Amino acid sequence: MTLISSWFCFLCTLFVCLPSCDAAPFSILSSSSSLSASDPLLVTLPLGEVLGTNSSYNVQRFTLPYAAPPVGVLRFASTQPLSAFPNTTSGGVYDATQLPNACMQDPDSRYGINQDSVSEDCLYLNIFRPAPKQNPDGAKMPVLVWIHGGSFISGSSTAPGLDGSYLASQNGIIVVTIQYRLGMFGWFTPSAFTDEVAVSPTRRSVEEIAFGRYKRVYPTQGSEKPPAEGAAKSVYNRFNRNRASEKRTYNTIGSYSGFQKRADTVQGNQGLADVIYALRFITSHISSFGGDNTSITVAGQSSGAHMIRALLSSPAASPLFSKAILHSDPANYGTQLLNTSQLVSDYALSQTSCSDLACLRNMSAAEVLDASYATANAGNSIDSSVAVSEVFRPFIGSLAGQPLEQNPSAEAKSKSIIFTNVENEAGPVIGNMLDSTATGATSAELTAYPVALPRDQLLQQMFNDGRGQTIASAAQYGMNTSNTSSYPTPQAKSQLFSKATDGLRRNLEEILTQGMFICPNWHNALRTGESSVYVGLFEKGIQYPSNAGNTYCSSDNRVCHEDDIQLVFTDPSKVDDATARTVREVQARWVAFTRTGNPNTKLYGGWSSVGTSVGQVAKVMRLGFYREDGVKQAASLIDTVSLQAGQYAGCGQLWGGQIKYDWQLYG
């Protein structure tokens, strides 16, 4: 279930009732398997030897666990390290040839998820590297780590389009796709037994988080004397002695040097801890695959981009990557407050028959999954602070740090970042939720239920707390404003929404696209913007399988949520010439950025940084939009977009001020 589809499901519950496995992803090599130490598919790591497989485009793939399986007593626990690879052959070789099962979620054929392909044992990553003969000099290659989306309740490293073979082979880089726990499995923070009490990094000491079994809190600033003696004194000294050298990355696992958190509590933010642990694994081991562990770029789409936003704020994650690419971050939603996370988890707990961790850990995975989806479908009926399409998500604490959207840290500002959106982000939800509308229509009929709702009521369902009413009367989004492409140009044919075919749905889609995605993303880019922050918008895409049956997304050359994913990974020879042109440009720019932190090349230049004119203008690369006046232009065009006039006046005049973002209202 994607971010957009989960929002759609919640809206439908206003009228209809929604309906609402633990095998490890490896095969055992036979003891007679013949392996040579010189075999290029055999790689030696500190944890043992691993055997990969040949993929397409002369690339090798290795699928590896990066943490202990979060099963049994480790269900809901913070990420724990591997001591050795499991289930090796008699020769000690781990079979890394089989793609992993996805983390626990409902089946969805659009994403290749079936009932037999999910498991709690899912903390795996896939490494795609060019075969050694393609890199005869042995030069260390930059690394691109992709984090999948799915509203934090679905998705996998093997979703359609996430094969990193072509991108790695043609560009001499290493591509890694990772998985993390989802839903209740990955974001469980019940008020009754949560030991993550740091509402912000400055409120409580990280010592308490790292050593949760000790209830004494020792201030990090030294305003209180440390304990005089005993085990607590030893732990305190060991923590402070290693704090600088470890850069606090050990805080991701809630344990240090053998000291672990109490068995009857959880730390929460398990999914975020998983991703940080995966990055630690990559940093520690990618050099054995030819990768440069000092040149790691994280990239992700939708909630995967939201995850990156949390990583950019996390003191534990900061040393583990230097560059970031955020595709379609639903930036209206912030890193939520601990209290909101607890409300969600308490609701999830109420959907079970348990009241303690021991009981929950004895439940079947399917029973936990049922409670997880019941919670996701409840949405903000749990509380107005709950995000409809990201019910489970990171919360503010010692691990997540100070939210980027509120106050970007110096560490975040020091990194090179690309923020991107697609032109019609909200197309899937509008197309799935509402039937097409006649010219001049003032109400739209729900697809799932034969009732028509007026525009103002639909907007109130999209944006609560009175925001929908404000939007409904805002001149910037009125039905008598121009309906053009996202960027008005002299060539664009301007037409009033009230006079356009299907104008009401187009108007609602523009509002949701801007309010949920584009405006808050530009806000984040401008606040983070130094010399190496870039903003782009995809005006060309490859339709994602989830959008194939959506008539709104399939018309008028729209580029909907997820339609940018395959541009990053696909072989351009597999698509039409016009799309291939954009594929080549996007891949060239993304690879250049992965290498240098700058998305410009000799052929594809012109992408200037966003600048720091907060609330005034944004320099936006229109990816896939080329000159049509006969002048040959290799690269897409860049616009300097006014946020105080034209179609994006809503970004500069309304959002963040008169109309608050979710993160401003609820944290």
PDB file of C-alpha atoms in Angstrom, residues 23 114 118 149 160 169-170 195 234 269 278 308 340 410 420 434 438-439 454 460 485 513 519 612 621:
ATOM      1  CA  ALA A  23      10.850 -18.318   6.072  1.00  0.00           C
ATOM      2  CA  ASN A 114       2.202 -12.355  -2.205  1.00  0.00           C
ATOM      3  CA  VAL A 118       6.724 -11.920   3.376  1.00  0.00           C
ATOM      4  CA  GLY A 149       8.590   3.825   0.024  1.00  0.00           C
ATOM      5  CA  PRO A 160       9.171  -3.163  -9.561  1.00  0.00           C
ATOM      6  CA  SER A 169      26.965  -1.635 -14.780  1.00  0.00           C
ATOM      7  CA  GLN A 170      26.773   1.390 -17.043  1.00  0.00           C
ATOM      8  CA  ASP A 195      11.732   3.301  27.279  1.00  0.00           C
ATOM      9  CA  SER A 234      31.221   1.813  34.949  1.00  0.00           C
ATOM     10  CA  ASN A 269      11.607   3.902  15.962  1.00  0.00           C
ATOM     11  CA  ALA A 278      21.969  -1.064   7.388  1.00  0.00           C
ATOM     12  CA  ILE A 308      15.958  10.177   4.573  1.00  0.00           C
ATOM     13  CA  THR A 340       1.330  10.815  18.849  1.00  0.00           C
ATOM     14  CA  ALA A 410      24.473  22.075  10.823  1.00  0.00           C
ATOM     15  CA  THR A 420      12.445  16.304  -6.276  1.00  0.00           C
ATOM     16  CA  LEU A 434     -13.240  10.352  -7.472  1.00  0.00           C
ATOM     17  CA  ALA A 438     -18.029  17.349 -16.076  1.00  0.00           C
ATOM     18  CA  THR A 439     -16.943  20.805 -17.158  1.00  0.00           C
ATOM     19  CA  PRO A 454     -19.015  19.270  -2.901  1.00  0.00           C
ATOM     20  CA  GLN A 460     -12.022  19.465   4.499  1.00  0.00           C
ATOM     21  CA  SER A 485       1.054  22.624 -16.426  1.00  0.00           C
ATOM     22  CA  THR A 513       0.020  17.971  -4.836  1.00  0.00           C
ATOM     23  CA  CYS A 519       5.358  23.462  -1.210  1.00  0.00           C
ATOM     24  CA  THR A 612      18.476  30.778   0.185  1.00  0.00           C
ATOM     25  CA  MET A 621      15.071  21.933 -12.802  1.00  0.00           C
TER      26      MET A 621
END
